[in-house]
Coordinates of C-alpha atoms in Angstrom, one line a residue:
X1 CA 29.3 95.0 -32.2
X2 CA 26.5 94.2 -34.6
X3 CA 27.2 97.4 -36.7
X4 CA 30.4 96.8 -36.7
X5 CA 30.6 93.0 -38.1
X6 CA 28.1 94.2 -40.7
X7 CA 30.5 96.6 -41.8
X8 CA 34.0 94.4 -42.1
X9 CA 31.5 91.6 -43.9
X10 CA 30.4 94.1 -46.8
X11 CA 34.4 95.2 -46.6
X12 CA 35.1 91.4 -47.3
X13 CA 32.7 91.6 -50.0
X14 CA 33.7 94.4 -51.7
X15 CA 38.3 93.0 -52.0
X16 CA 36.9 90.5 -54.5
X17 CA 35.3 93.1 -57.0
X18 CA 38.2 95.9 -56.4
X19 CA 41.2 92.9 -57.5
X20 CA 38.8 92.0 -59.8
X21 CA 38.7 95.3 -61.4
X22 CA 42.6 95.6 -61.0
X23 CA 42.7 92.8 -62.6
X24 CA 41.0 93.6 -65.8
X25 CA 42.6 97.1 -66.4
X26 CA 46.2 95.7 -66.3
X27 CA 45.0 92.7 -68.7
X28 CA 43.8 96.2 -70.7
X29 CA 47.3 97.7 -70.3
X30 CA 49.1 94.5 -71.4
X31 CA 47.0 94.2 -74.7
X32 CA 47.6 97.8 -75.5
X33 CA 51.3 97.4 -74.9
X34 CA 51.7 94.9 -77.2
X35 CA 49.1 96.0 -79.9
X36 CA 51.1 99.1 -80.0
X37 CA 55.1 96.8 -80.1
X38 CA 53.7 95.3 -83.1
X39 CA 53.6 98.2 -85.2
X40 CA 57.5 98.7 -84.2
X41 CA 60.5 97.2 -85.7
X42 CA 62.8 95.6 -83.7
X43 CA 65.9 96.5 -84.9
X44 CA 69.5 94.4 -84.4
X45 CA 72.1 95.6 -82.6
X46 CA 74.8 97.9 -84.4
X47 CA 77.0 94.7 -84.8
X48 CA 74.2 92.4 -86.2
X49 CA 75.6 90.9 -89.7
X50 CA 73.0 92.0 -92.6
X51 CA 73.7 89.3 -95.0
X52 CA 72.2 89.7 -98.7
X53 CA 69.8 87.5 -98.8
X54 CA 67.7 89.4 -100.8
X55 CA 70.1 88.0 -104.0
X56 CA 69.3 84.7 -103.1
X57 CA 65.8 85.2 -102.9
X58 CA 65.5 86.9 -105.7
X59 CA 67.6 84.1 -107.7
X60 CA 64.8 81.4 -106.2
X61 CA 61.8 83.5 -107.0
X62 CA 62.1 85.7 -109.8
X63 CA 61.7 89.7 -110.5
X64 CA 58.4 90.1 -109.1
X65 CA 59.8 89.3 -105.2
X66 CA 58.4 91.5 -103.5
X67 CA 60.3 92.8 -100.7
X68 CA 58.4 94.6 -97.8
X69 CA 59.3 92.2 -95.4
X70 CA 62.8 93.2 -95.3
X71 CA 64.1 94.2 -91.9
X72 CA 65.1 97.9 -91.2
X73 CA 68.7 98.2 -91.6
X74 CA 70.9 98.1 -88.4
X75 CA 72.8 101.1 -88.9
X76 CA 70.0 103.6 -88.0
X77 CA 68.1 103.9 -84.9
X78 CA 64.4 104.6 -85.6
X79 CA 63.2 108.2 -85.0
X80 CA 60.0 109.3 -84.2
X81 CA 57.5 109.8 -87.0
X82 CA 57.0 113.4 -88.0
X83 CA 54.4 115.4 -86.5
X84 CA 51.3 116.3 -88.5
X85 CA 51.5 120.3 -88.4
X86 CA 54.2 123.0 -86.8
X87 CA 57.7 122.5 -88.3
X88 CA 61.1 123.3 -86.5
X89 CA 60.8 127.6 -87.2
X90 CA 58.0 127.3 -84.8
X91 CA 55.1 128.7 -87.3
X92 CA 52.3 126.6 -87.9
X93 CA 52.1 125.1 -91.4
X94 CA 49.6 122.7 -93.3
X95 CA 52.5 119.0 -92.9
X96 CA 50.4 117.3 -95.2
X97 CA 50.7 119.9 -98.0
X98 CA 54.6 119.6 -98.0
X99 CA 54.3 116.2 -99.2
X100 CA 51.2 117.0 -101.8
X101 CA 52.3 116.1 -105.3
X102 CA 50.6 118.5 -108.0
X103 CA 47.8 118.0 -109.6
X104 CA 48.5 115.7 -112.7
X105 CA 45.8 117.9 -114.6
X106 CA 44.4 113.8 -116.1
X107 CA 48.2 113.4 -118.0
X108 CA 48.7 109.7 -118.4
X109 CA 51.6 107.9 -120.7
X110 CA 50.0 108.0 -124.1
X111 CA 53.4 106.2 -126.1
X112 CA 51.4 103.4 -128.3
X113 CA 52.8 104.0 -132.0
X114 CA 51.2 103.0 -135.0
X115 CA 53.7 102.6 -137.8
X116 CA 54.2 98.6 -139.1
X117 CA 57.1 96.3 -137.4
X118 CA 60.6 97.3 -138.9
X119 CA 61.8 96.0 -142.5
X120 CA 64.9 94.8 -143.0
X121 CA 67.7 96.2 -141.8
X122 CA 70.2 98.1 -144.0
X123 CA 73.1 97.5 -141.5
X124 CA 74.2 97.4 -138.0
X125 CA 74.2 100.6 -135.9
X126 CA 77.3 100.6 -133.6
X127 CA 77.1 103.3 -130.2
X128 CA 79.8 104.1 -128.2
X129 CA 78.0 106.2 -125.1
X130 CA 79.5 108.9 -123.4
X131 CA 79.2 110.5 -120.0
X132 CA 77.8 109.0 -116.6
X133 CA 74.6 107.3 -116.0
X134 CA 71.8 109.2 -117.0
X135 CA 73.4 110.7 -119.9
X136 CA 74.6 107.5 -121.6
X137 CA 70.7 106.5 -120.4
X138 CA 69.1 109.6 -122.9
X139 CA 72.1 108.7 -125.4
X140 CA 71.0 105.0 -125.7
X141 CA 67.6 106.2 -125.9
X142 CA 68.2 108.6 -128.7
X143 CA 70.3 105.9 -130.4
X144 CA 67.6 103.2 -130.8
X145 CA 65.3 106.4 -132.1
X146 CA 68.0 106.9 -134.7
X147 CA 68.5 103.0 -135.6
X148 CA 64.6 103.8 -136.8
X149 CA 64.7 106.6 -138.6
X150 CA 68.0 105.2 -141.1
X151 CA 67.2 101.7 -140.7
X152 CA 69.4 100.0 -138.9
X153 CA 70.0 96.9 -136.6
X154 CA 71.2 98.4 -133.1
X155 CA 74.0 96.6 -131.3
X156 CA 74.0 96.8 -127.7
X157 CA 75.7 99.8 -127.1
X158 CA 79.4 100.3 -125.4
X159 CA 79.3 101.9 -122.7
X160 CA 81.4 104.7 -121.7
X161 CA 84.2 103.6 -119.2
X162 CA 86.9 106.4 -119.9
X163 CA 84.7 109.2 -118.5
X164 CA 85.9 110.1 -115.0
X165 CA 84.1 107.5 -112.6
X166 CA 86.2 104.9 -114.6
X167 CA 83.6 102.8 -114.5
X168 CA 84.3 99.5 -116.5
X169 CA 80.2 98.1 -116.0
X170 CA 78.9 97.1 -119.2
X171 CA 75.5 96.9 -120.4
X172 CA 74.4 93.8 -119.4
X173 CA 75.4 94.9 -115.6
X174 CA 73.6 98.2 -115.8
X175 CA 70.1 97.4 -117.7
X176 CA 68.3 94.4 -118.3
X177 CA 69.7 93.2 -121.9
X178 CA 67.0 90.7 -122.7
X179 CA 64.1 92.8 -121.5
X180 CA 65.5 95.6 -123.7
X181 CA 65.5 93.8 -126.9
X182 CA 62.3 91.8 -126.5
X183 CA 60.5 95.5 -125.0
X184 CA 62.0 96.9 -129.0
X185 CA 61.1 94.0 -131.0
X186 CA 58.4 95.6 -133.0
X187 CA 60.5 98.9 -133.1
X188 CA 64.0 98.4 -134.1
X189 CA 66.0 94.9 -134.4
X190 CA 68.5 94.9 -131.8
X191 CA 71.4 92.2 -131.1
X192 CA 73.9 91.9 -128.8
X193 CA 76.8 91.4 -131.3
X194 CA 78.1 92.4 -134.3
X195 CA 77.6 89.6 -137.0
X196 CA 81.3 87.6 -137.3
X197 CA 81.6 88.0 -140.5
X198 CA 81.3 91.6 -140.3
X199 CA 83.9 92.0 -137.3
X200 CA 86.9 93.0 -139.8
X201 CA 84.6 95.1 -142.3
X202 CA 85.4 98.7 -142.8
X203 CA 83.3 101.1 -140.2
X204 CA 82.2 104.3 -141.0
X205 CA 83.2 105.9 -137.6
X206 CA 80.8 109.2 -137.2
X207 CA 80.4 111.6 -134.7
X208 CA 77.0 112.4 -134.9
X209 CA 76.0 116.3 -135.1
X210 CA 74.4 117.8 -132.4
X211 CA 70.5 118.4 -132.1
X212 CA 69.7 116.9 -135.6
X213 CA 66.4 116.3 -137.5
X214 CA 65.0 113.7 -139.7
X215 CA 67.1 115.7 -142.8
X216 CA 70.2 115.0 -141.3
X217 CA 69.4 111.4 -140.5
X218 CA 67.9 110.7 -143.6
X219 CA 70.3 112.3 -145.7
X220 CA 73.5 112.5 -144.7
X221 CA 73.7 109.3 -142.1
X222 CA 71.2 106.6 -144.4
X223 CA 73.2 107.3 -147.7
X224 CA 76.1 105.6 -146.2
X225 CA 74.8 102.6 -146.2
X226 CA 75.8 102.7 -150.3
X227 CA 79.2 102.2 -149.0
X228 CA 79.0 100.9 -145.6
X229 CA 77.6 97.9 -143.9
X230 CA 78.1 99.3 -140.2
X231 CA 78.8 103.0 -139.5
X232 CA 79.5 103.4 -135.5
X233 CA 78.3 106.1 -133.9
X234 CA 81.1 107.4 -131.5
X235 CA 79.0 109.8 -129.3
X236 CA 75.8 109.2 -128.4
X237 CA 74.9 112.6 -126.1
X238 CA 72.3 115.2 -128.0
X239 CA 72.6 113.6 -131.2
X240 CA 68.7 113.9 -131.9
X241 CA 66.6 116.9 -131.5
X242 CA 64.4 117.8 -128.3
X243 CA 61.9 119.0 -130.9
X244 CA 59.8 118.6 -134.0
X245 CA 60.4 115.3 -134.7
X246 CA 57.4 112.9 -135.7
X247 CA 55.2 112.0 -132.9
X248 CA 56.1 108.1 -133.2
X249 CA 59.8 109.2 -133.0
X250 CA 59.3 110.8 -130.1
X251 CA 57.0 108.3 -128.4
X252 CA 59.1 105.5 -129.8
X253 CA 62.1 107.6 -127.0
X254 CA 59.9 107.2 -124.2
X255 CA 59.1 103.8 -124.4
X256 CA 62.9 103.2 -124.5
X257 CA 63.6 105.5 -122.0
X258 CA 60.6 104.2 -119.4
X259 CA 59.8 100.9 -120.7
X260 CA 62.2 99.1 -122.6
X261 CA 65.6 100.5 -120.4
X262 CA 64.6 98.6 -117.1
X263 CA 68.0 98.0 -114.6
X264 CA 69.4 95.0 -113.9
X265 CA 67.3 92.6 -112.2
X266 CA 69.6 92.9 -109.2
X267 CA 69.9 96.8 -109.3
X268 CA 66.3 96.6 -109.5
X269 CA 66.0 94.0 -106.2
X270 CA 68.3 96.3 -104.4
X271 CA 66.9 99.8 -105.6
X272 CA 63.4 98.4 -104.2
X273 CA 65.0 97.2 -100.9
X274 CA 66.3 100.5 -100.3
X275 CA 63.1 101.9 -101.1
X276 CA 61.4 100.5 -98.9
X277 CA 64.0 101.0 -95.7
X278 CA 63.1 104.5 -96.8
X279 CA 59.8 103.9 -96.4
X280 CA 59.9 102.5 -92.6
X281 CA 60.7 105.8 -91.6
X282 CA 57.5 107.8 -93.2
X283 CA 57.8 110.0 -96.4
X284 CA 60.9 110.8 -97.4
X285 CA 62.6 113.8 -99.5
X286 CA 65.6 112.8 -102.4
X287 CA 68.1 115.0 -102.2
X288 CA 69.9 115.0 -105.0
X289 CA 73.2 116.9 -103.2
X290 CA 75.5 117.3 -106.6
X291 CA 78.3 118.6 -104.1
X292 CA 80.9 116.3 -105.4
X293 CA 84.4 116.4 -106.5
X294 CA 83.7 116.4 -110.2
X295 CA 80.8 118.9 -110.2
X296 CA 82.7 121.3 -108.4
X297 CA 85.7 120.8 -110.6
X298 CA 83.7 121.4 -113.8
X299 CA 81.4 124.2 -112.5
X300 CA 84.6 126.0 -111.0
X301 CA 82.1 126.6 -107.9
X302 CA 84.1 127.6 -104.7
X303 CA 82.1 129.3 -102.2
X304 CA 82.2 127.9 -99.0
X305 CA 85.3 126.0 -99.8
X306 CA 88.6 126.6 -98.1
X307 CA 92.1 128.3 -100.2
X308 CA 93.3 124.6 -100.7
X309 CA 90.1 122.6 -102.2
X310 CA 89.5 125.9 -104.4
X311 CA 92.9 124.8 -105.5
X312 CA 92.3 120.9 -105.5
X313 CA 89.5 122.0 -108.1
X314 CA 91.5 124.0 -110.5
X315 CA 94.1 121.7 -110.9
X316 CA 91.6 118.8 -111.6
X317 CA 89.9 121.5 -114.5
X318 CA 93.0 122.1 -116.0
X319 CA 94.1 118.6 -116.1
X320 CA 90.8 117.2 -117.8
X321 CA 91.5 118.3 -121.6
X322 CA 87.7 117.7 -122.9
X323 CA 86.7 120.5 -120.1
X324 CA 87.4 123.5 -122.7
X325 CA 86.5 126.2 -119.5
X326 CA 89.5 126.6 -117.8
X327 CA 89.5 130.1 -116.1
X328 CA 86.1 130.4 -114.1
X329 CA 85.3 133.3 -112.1
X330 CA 83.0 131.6 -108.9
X331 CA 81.5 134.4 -107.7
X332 CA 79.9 135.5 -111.5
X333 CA 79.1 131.4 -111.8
X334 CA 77.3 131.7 -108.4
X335 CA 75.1 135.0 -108.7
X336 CA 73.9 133.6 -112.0
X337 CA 72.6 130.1 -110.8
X338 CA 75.5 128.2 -112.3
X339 CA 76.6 126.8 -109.0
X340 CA 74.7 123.4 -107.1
X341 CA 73.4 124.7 -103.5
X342 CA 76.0 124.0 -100.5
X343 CA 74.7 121.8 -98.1
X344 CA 74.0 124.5 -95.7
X345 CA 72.1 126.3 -98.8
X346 CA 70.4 123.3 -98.9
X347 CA 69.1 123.2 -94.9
X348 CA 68.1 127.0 -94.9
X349 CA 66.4 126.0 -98.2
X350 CA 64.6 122.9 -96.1
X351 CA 63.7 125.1 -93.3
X352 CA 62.3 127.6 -94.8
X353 CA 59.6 125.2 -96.9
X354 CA 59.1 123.9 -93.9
X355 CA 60.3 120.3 -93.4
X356 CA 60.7 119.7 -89.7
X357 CA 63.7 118.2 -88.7
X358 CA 62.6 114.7 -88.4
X359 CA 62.0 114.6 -92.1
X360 CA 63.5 111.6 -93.3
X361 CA 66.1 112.5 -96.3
X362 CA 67.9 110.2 -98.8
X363 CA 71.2 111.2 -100.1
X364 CA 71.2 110.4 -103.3
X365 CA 74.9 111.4 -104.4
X366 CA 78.3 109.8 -104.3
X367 CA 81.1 111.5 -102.1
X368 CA 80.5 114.4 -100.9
X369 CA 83.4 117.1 -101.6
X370 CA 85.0 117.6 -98.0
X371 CA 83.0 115.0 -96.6
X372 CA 81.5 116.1 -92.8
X373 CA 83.1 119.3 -92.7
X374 CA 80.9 120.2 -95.5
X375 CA 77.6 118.5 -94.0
X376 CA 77.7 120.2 -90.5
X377 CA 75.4 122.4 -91.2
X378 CA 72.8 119.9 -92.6
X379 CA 73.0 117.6 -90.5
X380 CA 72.4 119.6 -87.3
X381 CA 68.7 120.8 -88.9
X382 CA 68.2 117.4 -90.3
X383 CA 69.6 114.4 -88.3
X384 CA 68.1 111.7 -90.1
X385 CA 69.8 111.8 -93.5
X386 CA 70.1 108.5 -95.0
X387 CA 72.3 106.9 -97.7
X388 CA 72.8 103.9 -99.6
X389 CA 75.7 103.0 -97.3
X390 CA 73.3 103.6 -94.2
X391 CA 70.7 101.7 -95.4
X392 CA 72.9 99.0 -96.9
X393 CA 75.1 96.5 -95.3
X394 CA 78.7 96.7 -96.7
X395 CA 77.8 92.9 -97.7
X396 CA 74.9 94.2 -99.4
X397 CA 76.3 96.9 -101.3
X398 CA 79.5 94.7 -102.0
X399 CA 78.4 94.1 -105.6
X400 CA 78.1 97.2 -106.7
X401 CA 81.1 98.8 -105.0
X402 CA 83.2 100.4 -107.3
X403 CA 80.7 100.7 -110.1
X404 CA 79.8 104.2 -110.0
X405 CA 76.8 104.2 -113.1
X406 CA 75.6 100.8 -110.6
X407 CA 75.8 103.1 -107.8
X408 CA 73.8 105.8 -109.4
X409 CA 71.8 103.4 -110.6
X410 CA 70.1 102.8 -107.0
X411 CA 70.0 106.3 -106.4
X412 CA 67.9 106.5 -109.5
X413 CA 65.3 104.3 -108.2
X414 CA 65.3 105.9 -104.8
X415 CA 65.0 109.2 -106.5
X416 CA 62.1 108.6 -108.8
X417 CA 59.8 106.4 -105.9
X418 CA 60.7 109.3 -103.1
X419 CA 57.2 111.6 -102.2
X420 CA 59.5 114.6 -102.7
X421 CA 62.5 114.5 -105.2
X422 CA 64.4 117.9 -105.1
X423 CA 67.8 118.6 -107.0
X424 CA 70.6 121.1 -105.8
X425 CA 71.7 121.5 -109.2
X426 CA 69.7 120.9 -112.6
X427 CA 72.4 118.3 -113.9
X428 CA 71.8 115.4 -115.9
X429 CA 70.7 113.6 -112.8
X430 CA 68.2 116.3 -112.2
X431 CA 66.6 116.3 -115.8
X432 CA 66.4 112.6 -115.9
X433 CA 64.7 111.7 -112.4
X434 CA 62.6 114.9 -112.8
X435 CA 61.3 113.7 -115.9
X436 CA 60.6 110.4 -114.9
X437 CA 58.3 111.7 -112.1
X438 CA 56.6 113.9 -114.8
X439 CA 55.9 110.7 -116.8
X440 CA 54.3 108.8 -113.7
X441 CA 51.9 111.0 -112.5
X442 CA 53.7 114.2 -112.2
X443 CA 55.0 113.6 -108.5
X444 CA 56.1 116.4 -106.7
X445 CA 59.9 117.8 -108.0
X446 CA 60.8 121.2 -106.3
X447 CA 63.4 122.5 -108.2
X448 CA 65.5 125.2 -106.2
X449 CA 65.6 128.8 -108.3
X450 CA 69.1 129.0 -107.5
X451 CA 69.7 132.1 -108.9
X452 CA 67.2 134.0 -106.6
X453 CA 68.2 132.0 -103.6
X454 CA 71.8 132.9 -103.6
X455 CA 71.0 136.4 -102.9
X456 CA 68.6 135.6 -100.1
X457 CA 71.6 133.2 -98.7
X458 CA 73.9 136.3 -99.4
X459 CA 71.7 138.3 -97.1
X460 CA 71.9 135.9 -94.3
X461 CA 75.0 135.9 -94.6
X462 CA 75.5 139.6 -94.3
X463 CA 72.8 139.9 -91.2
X464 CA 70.9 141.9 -93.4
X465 CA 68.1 138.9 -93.7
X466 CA 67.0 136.8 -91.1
X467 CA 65.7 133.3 -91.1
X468 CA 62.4 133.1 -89.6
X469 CA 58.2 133.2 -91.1
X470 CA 59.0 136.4 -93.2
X471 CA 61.6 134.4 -95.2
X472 CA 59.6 131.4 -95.2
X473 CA 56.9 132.9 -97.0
X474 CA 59.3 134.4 -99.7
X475 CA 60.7 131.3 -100.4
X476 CA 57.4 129.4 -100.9
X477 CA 56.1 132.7 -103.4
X478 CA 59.5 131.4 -105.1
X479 CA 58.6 127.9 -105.4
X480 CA 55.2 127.3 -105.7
X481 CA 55.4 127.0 -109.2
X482 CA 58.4 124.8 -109.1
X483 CA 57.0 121.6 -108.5
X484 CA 56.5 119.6 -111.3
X485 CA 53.4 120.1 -112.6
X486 CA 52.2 119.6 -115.7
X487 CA 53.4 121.9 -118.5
X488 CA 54.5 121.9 -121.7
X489 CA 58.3 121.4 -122.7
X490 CA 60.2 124.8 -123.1
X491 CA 61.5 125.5 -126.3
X492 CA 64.8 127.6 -127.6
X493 CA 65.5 130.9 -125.6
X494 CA 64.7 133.8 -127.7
X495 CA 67.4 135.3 -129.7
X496 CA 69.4 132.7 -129.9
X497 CA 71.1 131.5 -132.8
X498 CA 72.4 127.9 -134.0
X499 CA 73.8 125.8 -131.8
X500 CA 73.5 127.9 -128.5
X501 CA 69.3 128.2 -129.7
X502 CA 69.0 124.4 -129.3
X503 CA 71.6 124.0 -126.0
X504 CA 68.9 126.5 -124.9
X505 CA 65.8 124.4 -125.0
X506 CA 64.4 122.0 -122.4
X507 CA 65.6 118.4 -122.7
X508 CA 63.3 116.2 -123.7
X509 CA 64.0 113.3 -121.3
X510 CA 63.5 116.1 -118.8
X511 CA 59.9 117.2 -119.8
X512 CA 58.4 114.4 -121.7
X513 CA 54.9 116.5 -122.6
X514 CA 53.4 116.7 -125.0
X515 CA 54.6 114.0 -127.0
X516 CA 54.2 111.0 -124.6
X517 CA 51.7 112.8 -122.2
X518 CA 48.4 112.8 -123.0
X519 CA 44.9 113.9 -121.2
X520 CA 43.4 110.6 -119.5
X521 CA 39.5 111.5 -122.1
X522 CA 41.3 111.0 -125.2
X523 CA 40.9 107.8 -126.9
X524 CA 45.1 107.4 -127.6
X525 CA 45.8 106.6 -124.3
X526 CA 48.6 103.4 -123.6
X527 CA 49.1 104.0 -119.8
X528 CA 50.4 100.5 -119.3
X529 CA 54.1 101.6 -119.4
X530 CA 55.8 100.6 -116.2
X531 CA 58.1 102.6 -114.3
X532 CA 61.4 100.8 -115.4

């Protein structure tokens, strides 16, 4: 009896320590739980309004709001992050050398000029710009290099709202007027309108040659002001050379192009609130996907399509009289690189590199010719593709429905801040971001060698090739000298002659170096130059 009255007494001991201890691991348990919740979002339910009050707050505070508070957008349910090695082929592969940009080799902006404050005007410069987005943005840029080298007072430019998009934005709703002229002050004059008493005077109205020097400007264009007080300039696309200009000409496009062009301030708000929604879900990829309507009208590209969208796209080409290629043979168009990547191109392309299929991926593009029955394929490898109108409320976006350059606009700054920016076709959407990136530090660009890649797609196709590490590894061999790093601008192909010799070169918005690039050791260096 003694033994066993010792034994429930130590057992009555004992409870007190064991709850104790049950005790303190489920306090452990709770604190974990909720040290881990607070690195998640909480996201609102798929009917939650989003309302925009990113515009109000950026009314009450200013520009520099800074907007990493926002909440993650309700449209998207948040997926896991992306592992850190083995992508969705099932080889093993470095993850975090996907995402390394290049080595900027020390290249910093280097755009400071030297030449005096401008002298008086010998008239006004009129622009009317042409194209979409990014090419009226390298035609203004051009345009305030040309109102330097004859002299002239710019007016803010017209911008181009006959082009297909139909766009009727002006300039003040694209880029930030006031920070434009006050950014050019002690480069060229610029004003917002013409003098009054000069609204009925006679305009020399000038198309502009192609690709032309400091002769042509000099000569033929600054001798008119013997007779003219205003001469317009009605195109404003690859009036200027790429090449051998003076340095302070060329320097003098960069800072318009990166510094003194800035968006809106509320492109800019809602460019940066997209950005970082992107950002919630890990790095991202840009895909610029140039699988719409008028791309595939223009190109004459067809494969993939079906009997009646081929059709749909030669009607649109023969309609459009300034598209002097009517009759265009896909098939040659594709085997030479002519044609942007299909989306499916684009998710072999993906896979192969080795993106797992988590990999978040902004769509920067507008409609997408044939809509899902077109983006099967892409979607199956890569679920999480994202889009303004994905990220966006439809109150949020309201504002700049309908405005395609506004549109493109926020694709622009999602483009340029993504960790990997790659184009399915090198457009003027292409040259534009990628250059950008090459002016910031040379962030990684893959650019697809189309031309190579459509055989290897061919292949597949056939059952000749399959997808798998084999391919992979070709692929990369292809592209691992495709991703923006620092090089000099290419000049004219040789043997080419006149015009065709300088449609050959490199744009220059699309490879700024070595005239606004400069090693970080060297005493010209002005890397204060802000992204927009």
């Amino acid at each position: 009896m003694g033994a066993a009255a010792a034994m429930t007494k130590r057992r009555r001991r004992a409870l007190p320590m064991v709850l104790r201890k049950l005790l303190t691991c489920a306090i452990c348990a709770v604190a974990l739980v909720a040290l881990l919740s607070g690195n998640v979002r909480v996201l609102p339910s798929p009917g939650a309004s989003f309302a925009p009050q990113f515009l109000k707050q950026y009314q009450r505070q200013g520009s520099e709001q800074s907007w990493t508070k926002e909440l993650v957008p309700p449209q998207i349910s948040k997926n896991s992050r992306s592992s850190r090695k083995i992508n969705s082929a099932g080889w093993n592969l470095d993850f975090d050398k996907l995402w390394k940009p290049p080595s900027n080799r020390d290249f910093v902006p280097c755009i400071s000029t030297n030449y005096t404050v401008p002298v008086a005007s010998q008239g006004y410069l009129l622009v009317h710009t042409n194209g979409g987005l990014n090419q009226m943005r390298a035609g203004i840029c051009d345009m305030v290099a040309v109102a330097r080298i004859i002299n002239a007072t710019l007016v803010i430019p017209d911008l181009d709202k006959r082009s297909f998009w139909h766009d009727s934005s002006n300039f003040s709703d694209i880029f930030d007027e006031e920070h434009f002229i006050s950014s050019l002050a002690n480069d060229v004059k610029v004003v917002k309108k013409l003098p009054k008493e000069l609204a009925k005077t006679t305009k020399l109205v000038k198309e502009f040659k192609s690709w032309s020097g400091m002769d042509y400007y000099h000569k033929e264009i600054a001798g008119m002001w013997e007779y003219y007080e205003v001469i317009r300039a009605s195109k404003s696309d690859s009036r200027l050379a790429n090449n051998n200009l003076p340095s302070a000409i060329q320097k003098l496009r960069c800072h318009a192009c990166y510094g003194a062009l800035r968006f809106a301030p509320r492109i800019e708000a809602m460019g940066k609130l997209l950005v970082e929604r992107m950002r919630s879900y890990g790095r991202y990829i840009a895909l610029h996907l140039r699988y719409e309507k008028d791309m595939l009208a223009f190109s004459g590209c067809t494969h993939g399509l079906s009997t009646a969208e081929a059709k749909e796209l030669q009607i649109i080409r023969q309609k459009t009289a300034h598209w002097k290629n009517k009759n265009i043979n896909s098939t040659e168009q594709r085997s030479k690189g002519y044609c942007p990547l299909t989306p499916k191109e684009v998710a072999i392309f993906l896979t192969a590199l080795g993106y797992p299929t988590n990999t978040p991926i902004y769509i920067a593009a507008g409609d997408i010719y044939g809509g899902d029955s077109h983006m099967t394929e892409l979607r199956s490898r890569y679920p999480m593709l994202m889009s303004k109108e994905k990220l966006a409320s439809v109150e949020e976006l309201e504002p700049f429905m309908n405005h395609a350059s506004q549109m493109a606009a926020l694709d622009y700054i999602v483009s340029v801040e993504s960790d990997v920016f790659i184009p399915s076709y090198s457009g003027n959407m292409a040259r534009a971001v990628g250059g950008h990136r090459r002016f910031l530090g040379h962030r990684k660009t893959i650019s697809p060698d189309r031309k190579a890649l459509v055989r290897l797609f061919d292949k597949i196709e056939q059952g000749t090739l399959k997808e798998g590490s084999r391919f992979s590894d070709r692929i990369a061999e292809l592209h691992k000298k495709r991703q923006g790093s620092p090089r000099k601008r290419k000049g004219p192909i040789s043997g080419t002659k006149g015009m065709d010799r300088f449609r050959s070169e490199e744009a220059f918005y699309e490879n700024p170096l070595p005239d606004c690039l400069c090693r970080s050791e060297l005493p010209e260096v002005n890397a204060s130059a802000d992204m927009r």
